[in-house]
CSV table of C-alpha atoms in Angstrom, one decimal:
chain,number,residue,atom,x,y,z
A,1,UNK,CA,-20.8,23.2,-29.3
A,2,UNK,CA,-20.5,19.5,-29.8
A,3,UNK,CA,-22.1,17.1,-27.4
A,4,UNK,CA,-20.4,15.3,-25.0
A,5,UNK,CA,-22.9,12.4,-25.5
A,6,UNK,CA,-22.9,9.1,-27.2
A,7,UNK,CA,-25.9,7.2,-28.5
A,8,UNK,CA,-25.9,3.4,-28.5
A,9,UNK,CA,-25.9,3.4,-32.1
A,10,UNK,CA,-23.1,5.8,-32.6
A,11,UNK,CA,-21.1,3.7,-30.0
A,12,UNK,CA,-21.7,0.7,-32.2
A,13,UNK,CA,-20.6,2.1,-35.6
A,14,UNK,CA,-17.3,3.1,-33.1
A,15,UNK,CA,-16.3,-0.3,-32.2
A,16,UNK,CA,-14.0,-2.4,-34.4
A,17,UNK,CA,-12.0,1.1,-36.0
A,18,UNK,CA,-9.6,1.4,-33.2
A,19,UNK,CA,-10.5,4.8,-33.1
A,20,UNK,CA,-12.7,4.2,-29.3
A,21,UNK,CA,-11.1,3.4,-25.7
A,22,UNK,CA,-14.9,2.7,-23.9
A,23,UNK,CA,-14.4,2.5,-20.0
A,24,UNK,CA,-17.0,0.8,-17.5
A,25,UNK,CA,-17.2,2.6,-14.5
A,26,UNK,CA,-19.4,0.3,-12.4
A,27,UNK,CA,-18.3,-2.6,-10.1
A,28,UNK,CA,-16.2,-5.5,-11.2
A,29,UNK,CA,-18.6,-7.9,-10.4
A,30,UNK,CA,-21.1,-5.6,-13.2
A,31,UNK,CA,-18.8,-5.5,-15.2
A,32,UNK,CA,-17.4,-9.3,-15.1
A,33,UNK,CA,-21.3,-10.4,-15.5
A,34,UNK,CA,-21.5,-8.7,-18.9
A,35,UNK,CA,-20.5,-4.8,-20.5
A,36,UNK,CA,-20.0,-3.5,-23.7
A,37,UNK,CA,-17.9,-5.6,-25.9
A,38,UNK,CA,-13.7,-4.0,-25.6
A,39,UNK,CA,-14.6,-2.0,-22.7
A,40,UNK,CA,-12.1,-1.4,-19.9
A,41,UNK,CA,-13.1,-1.6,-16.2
A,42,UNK,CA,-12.5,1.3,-13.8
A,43,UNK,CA,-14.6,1.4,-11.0
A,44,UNK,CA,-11.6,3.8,-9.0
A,45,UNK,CA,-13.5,6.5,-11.2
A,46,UNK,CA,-16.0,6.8,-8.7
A,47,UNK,CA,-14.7,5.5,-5.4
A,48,UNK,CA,-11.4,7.3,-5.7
A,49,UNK,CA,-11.8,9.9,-3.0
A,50,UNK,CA,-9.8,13.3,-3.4
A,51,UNK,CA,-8.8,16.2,-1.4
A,52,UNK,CA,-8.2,19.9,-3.2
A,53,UNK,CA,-5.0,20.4,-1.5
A,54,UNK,CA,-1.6,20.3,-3.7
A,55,UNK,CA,-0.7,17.0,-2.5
A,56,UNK,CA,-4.1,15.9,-3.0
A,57,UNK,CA,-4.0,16.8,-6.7
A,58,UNK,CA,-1.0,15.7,-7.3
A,59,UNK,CA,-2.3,12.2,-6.6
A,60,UNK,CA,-5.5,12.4,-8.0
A,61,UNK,CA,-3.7,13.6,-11.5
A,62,UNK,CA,-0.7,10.9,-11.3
A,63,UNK,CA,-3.2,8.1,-10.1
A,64,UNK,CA,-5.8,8.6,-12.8
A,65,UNK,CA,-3.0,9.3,-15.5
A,66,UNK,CA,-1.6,6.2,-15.2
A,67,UNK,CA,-4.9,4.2,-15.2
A,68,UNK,CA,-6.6,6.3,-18.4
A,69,UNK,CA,-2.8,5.7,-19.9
A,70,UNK,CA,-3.5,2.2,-19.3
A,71,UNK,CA,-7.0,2.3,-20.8
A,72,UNK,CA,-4.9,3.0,-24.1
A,73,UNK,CA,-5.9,6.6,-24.0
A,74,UNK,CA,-3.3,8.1,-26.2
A,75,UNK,CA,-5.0,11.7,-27.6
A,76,UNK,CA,-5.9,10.3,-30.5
A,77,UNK,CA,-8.6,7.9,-29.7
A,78,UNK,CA,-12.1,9.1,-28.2
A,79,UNK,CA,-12.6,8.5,-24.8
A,80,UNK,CA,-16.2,7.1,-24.1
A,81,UNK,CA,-17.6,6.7,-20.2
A,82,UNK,CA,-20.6,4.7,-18.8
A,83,UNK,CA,-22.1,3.3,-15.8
A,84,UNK,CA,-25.3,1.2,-15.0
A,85,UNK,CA,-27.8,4.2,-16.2
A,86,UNK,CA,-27.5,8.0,-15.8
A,87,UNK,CA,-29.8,8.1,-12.0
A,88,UNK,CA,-28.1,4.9,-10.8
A,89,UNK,CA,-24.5,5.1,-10.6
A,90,UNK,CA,-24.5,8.6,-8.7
A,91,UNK,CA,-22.9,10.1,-11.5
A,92,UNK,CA,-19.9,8.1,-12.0
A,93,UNK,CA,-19.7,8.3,-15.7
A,94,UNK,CA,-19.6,12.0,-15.5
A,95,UNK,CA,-17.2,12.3,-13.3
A,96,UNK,CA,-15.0,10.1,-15.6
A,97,UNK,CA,-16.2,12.9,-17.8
A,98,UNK,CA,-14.9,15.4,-15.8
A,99,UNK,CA,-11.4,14.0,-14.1
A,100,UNK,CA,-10.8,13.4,-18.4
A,101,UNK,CA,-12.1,17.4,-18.9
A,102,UNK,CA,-9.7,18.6,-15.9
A,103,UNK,CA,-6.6,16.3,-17.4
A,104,UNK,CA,-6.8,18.3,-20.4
A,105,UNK,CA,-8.3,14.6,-22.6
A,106,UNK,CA,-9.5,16.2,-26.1
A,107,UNK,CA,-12.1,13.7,-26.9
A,108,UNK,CA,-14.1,12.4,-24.0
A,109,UNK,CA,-18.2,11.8,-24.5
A,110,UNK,CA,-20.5,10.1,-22.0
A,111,UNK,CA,-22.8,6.6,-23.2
A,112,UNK,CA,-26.4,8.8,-22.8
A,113,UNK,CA,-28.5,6.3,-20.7
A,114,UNK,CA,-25.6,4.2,-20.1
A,115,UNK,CA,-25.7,0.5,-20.3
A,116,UNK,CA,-29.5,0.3,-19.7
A,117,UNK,CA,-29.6,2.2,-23.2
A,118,UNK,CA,-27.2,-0.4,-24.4
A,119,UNK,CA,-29.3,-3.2,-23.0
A,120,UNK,CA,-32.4,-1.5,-24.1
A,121,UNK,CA,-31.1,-1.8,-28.0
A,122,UNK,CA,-30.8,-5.1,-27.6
A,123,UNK,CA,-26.8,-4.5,-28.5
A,124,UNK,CA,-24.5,-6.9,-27.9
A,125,UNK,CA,-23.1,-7.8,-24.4
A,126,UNK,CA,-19.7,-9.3,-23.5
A,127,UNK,CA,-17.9,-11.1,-20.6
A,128,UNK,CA,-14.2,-10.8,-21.7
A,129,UNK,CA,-12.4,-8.7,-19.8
A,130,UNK,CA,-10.2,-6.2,-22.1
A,131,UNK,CA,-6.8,-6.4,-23.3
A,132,UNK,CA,-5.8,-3.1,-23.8
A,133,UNK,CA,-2.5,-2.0,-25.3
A,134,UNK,CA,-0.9,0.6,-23.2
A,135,UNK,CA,-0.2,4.3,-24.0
A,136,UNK,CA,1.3,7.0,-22.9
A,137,UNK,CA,-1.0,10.1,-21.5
A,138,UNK,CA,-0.3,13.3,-21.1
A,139,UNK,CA,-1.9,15.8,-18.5
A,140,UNK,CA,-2.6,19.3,-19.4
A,141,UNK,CA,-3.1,22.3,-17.5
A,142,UNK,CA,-5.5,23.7,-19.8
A,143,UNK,CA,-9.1,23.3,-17.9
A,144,UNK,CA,-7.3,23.6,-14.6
A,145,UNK,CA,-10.3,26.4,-14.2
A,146,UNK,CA,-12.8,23.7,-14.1
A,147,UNK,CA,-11.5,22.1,-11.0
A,148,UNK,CA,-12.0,24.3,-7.4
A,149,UNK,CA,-10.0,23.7,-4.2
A,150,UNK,CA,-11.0,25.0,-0.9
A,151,UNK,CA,-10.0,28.3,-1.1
A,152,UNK,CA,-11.8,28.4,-3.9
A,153,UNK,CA,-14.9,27.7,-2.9
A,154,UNK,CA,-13.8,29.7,0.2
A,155,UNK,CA,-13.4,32.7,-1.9
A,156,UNK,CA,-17.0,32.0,-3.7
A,157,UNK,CA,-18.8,32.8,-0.4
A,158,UNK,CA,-18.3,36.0,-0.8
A,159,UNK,CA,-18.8,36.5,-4.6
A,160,UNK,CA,-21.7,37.9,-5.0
A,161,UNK,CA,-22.1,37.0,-9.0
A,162,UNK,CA,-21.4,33.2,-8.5
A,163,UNK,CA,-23.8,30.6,-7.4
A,164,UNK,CA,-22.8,28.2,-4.9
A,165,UNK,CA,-25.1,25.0,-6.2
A,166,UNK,CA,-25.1,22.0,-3.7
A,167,UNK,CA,-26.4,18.7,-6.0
A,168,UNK,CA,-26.9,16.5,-2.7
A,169,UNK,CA,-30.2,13.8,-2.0
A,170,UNK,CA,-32.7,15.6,0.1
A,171,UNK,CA,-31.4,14.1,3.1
A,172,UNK,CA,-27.8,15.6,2.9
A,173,UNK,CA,-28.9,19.6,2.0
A,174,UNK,CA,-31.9,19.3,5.2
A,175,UNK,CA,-28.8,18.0,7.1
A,176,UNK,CA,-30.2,14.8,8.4
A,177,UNK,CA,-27.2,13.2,6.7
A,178,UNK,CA,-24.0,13.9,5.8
A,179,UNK,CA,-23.3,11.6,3.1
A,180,UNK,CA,-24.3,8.3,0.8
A,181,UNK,CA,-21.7,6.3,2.9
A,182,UNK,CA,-24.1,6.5,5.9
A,183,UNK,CA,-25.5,9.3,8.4
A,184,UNK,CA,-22.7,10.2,10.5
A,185,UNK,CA,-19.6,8.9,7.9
A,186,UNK,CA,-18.4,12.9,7.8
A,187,UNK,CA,-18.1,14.8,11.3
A,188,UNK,CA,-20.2,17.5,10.2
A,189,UNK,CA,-23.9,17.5,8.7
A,190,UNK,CA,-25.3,20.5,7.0
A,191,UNK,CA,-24.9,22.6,4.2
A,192,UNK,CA,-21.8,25.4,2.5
A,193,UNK,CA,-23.3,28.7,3.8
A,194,UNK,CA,-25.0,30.6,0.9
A,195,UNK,CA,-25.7,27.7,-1.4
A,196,UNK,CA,-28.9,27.1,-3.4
A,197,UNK,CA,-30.0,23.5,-3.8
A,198,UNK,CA,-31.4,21.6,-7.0
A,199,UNK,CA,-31.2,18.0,-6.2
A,200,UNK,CA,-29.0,15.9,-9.2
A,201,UNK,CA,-31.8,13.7,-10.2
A,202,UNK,CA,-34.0,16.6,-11.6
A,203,UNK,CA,-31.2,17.0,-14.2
A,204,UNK,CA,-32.5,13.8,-15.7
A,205,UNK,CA,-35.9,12.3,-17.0
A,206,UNK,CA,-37.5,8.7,-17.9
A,207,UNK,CA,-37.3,8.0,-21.3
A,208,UNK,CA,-38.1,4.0,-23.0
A,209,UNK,CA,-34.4,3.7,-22.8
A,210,UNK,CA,-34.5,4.2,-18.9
A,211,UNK,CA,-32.9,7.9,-17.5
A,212,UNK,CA,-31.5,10.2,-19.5
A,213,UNK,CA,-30.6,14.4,-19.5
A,214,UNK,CA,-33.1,16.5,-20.0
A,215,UNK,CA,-32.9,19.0,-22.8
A,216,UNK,CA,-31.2,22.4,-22.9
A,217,UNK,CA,-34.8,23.8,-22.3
A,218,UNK,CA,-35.7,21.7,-19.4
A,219,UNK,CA,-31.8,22.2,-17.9
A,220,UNK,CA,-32.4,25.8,-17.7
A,221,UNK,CA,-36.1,25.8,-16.4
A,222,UNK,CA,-34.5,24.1,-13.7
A,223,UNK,CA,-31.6,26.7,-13.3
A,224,UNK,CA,-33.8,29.3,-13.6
A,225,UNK,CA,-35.7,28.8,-10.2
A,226,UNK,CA,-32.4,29.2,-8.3
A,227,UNK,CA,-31.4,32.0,-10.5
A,228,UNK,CA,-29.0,30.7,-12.7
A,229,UNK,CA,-28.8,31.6,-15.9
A,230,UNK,CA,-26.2,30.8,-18.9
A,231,UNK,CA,-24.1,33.6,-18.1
A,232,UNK,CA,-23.9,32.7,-13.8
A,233,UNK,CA,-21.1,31.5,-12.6
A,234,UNK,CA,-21.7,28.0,-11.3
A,235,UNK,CA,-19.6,26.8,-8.4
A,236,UNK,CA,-21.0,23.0,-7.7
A,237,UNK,CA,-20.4,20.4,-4.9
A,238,UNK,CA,-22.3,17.2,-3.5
A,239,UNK,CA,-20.5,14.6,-1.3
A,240,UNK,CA,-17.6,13.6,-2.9
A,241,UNK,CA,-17.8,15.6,-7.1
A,242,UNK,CA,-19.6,12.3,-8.7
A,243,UNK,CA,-23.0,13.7,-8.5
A,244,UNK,CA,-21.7,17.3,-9.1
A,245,UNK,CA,-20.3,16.2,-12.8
A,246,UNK,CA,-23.8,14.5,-13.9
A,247,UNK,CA,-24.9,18.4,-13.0
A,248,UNK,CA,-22.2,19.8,-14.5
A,249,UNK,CA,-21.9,17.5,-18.0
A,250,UNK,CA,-26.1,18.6,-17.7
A,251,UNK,CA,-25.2,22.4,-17.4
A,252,UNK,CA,-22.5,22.5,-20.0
A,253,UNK,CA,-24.8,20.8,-22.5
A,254,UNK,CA,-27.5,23.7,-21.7
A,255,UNK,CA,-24.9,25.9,-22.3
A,256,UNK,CA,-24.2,27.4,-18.7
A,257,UNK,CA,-20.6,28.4,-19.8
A,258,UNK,CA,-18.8,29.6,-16.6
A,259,UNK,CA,-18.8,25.7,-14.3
A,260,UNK,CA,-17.0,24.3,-12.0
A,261,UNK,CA,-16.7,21.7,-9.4
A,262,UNK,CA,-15.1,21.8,-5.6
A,263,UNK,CA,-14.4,18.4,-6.3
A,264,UNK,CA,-13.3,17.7,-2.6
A,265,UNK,CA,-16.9,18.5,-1.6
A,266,UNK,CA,-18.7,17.9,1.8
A,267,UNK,CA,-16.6,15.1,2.6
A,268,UNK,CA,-13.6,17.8,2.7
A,269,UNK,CA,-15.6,21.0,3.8
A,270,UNK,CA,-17.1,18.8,6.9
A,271,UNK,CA,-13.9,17.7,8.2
A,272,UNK,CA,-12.3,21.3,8.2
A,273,UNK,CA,-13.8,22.8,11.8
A,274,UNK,CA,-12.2,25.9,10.9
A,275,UNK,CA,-14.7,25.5,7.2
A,276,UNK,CA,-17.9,27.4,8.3
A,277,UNK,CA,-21.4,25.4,7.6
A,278,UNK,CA,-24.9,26.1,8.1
A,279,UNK,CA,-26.7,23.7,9.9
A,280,UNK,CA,-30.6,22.7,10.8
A,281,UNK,CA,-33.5,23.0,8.4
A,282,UNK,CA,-32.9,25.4,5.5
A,283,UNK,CA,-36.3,26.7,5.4
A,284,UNK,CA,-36.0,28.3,8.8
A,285,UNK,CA,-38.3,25.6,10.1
C-alpha cells in the first residue's frame, strides 16, 4: 500500500510541475502570516460541522465539492493537506484526508508533521495568498463505506466483531466534558455505550521535526491493548470526526483494513435523547 504521507522534501520537488493542489487547513490569520508557497486556504475543513442524516450529507458533499473544485482539484492533480503540526490542529489535515477519501479524490496524501516539518527544513515560506484556477470535481460513491451515519453506529452496538473506538481528550471519555468547544457546548456528557478508548495523541510521537505518526509497529501495540487487531473492524468517533481521521489516516497506514468514521460524532449522538450513552466514570469508580 502506498502512503498517504508527504515528506517536506517530496512536497518541494512537487511544487512548480503543476502536478500538486497543497491546501492549508489552519486559520486565516496562520495562514495570511505565512504557509507553503501556492497553497490554498481552507480552514471550513475543520470547523465545518456535519450531521449523518441525508440532508446532512448532501450538504457536507455539495459544500466541500465546490470548495476542493475551487482548490483546482481536477483528478488529475495530487491533493496534499496540512495544518500547524500533526497534535495541534486536532486532526484537521486528516480529516481533509478523509472528506477527500469519502468524495471518492484518487490522490490525496497528508504533509507528515505539517508545517512545523516545513518550518523545521528551513523550506521556504510565503504570504501570497493563492490564485488558483478552478476545476471541475467530481464526487464518487466509491468509499461511501468509509463514512457511518447514526444508524450505523446504532447498528455497531450490537456487533459483536466490531470495535466501537472513541479518540476523545481524557476529559470527554471520563465525561467531565462534552466537547473542545467548552464543558457543557453538547446536552449530553459521557460516552457511546460499549466503546473502548485510546486517546488521539498516542497515535503520534515527538520526533526533531516536532509530532509525527508512529510506525505500523507502534500503531498496532497501541491497538492491541483494546483488542484490535488488523483484521477488527474499526468503527471510530471523537467530537466532531477531526480527531477520529488523524486515528484513522494512523490505522490505515498500520494496515487495520476494515475503518470507518461516525463522522457526526458526540456532537450528534449527545443531542439525540432517544441515542443511549453511558455516563459517570468508566472504571466503575
Amino acid at each position: 500500500m502506498d502512503s498517504a504521507l508527504i515528506s517536506p522534501t517530496d512536497l518541494k520537488a512537487m511544487l512548480g510541475t503543476g502536478e500538486v493542489v497543497i491546501i492549508d487547513t489552519r486559520a486565516p490569520d496562520s495562514y495570511a502570516a505565512g504557509h507553503i508557497p501556492q497553497a490554498v486556504n481552507l480552514h471550513d475543513i475543520f470547523t465545518f460541522l456535519a450531521t449523518s442524516d441525508a440532508t446532512g450529507m448532501a450538504e457536507l458533499k455539495d459544500k466541500f465539492a465546490a470548495e476542493f473544485g475551487a482548490a483546482g482539484l481536477d483528478g488529475a492533480k495530487t491533493a496534499v493537506i496540512y495544518e500547524a503540526s500533526m497534535d495541534s490542529g486536532f486532526g484537521q489535515s486528516c480529516r481533509g484526508y478523509f472528506l477527500l477519501s469519502y468524495l471518492g479524490y484518487p490522490k490525496v496524501k497528508v504533509l507528515h508533521g505539517g508545517f512545523a516539518a516545513w518550518q523545521a527544513e528551513g523550506l521556504e515560506i510565503s504570504t501570497a495568498a493563492a490564485a488558483p484556477a478552478p476545476a471541475g470535481f467530481d464526487v464518487s460513491a466509491d468509499a461511501a463505506a468509509i463514512m457511518m451515519d447514526k444508524d450505523d453506529m446504532k447498528a455497531a452496538l450490537d456487533d459483536g466483531a466490531a470495535i466501537i473506538l472513541d479518540v476523545r481528550d481524557i476529559d470527554e471519555w471520563i465525561g467531565t466534558s462534552s466537547s473542545p468547544y467548552g464543558v457543557d457546548f453538547c446536552p449530553r456528557k459521557g460516552r457511546i455505550p460499549g466503546a473502548v478508548w485510546i486517546e488521539w495523541y498516542r497515535m503520534m510521537k515527538p520526533t526533531a521535526q516536532g509530532p509525527m505518526l508512529k510506525s505500523k509497529d507502534e500503531v498496532l501495540a497501541e491497538c492491541a491493548t483494546v483488542g484490535i487487531t488488523p483484521d477488527t473492524p474499526v468503527k471510530l468517533y471523537c467530537f466532531k470526526g477531526a480527531r477520529a481521521s488523524n486515528t484513522f489516516l494512523a490505522l490505515k497506514e498500520a494496515g487495520i483494513k476494515d475503518v470507518a468514521i461516525y463522522f457526526g460524532s458526540w456532537n450528534e449522538w449527545s443531542r439525540d435523547p432517544d441515542l443511549p450513552i453511558e455516563q459517570g466514570l468508566p472504571f466503575g469508580a
